[in-house]
C-alpha angles and dihedrals in degrees: 000000000000119000125209119237121214112260096222135021090232086115135002114251137224109256092219106038098015093223114151118265132205119260113282098044110121109206095175096244119143117235123190100202094097097251118143113253108260092233087064099048124126120230117257105242092218091064113177089356092061111128096187103096101161120127097247094054092043094054096042094051135042118232133186113298093028110127091233093042092107093048093044090052092053091048095048092041097238129130112252119237115243108258094237132142092262091056088052088047089049087052094050093042096076100167089045096235095137089246130089110227122205090252093050090051089047095054088049102047089096094056088044090049089052093050100041103019 
């Protein structure tokens, strides 16, 4: 029985249905691109206030709403943030203005889609 492999490392994929999964899901696939496996990431100490959103940082560190965030916080020794609407708002409000602009919302759609389908 042959199994398909994901074409890109943009997202991990479910080993059964190959649907994309949010960051933090460890599906056990081996990758040879040198990126740390998601199950062993440390938590970003800035949490929902993190302003580093490049793919390298997001793959290297767990953030609120990543599936491995709780275990990463335990490994890092930091207190995990409660996963509330306020935490989600802080993540989307990139400039910290207290308002979500159209651009901030558009830039966050990928994260929101991975969370809520």
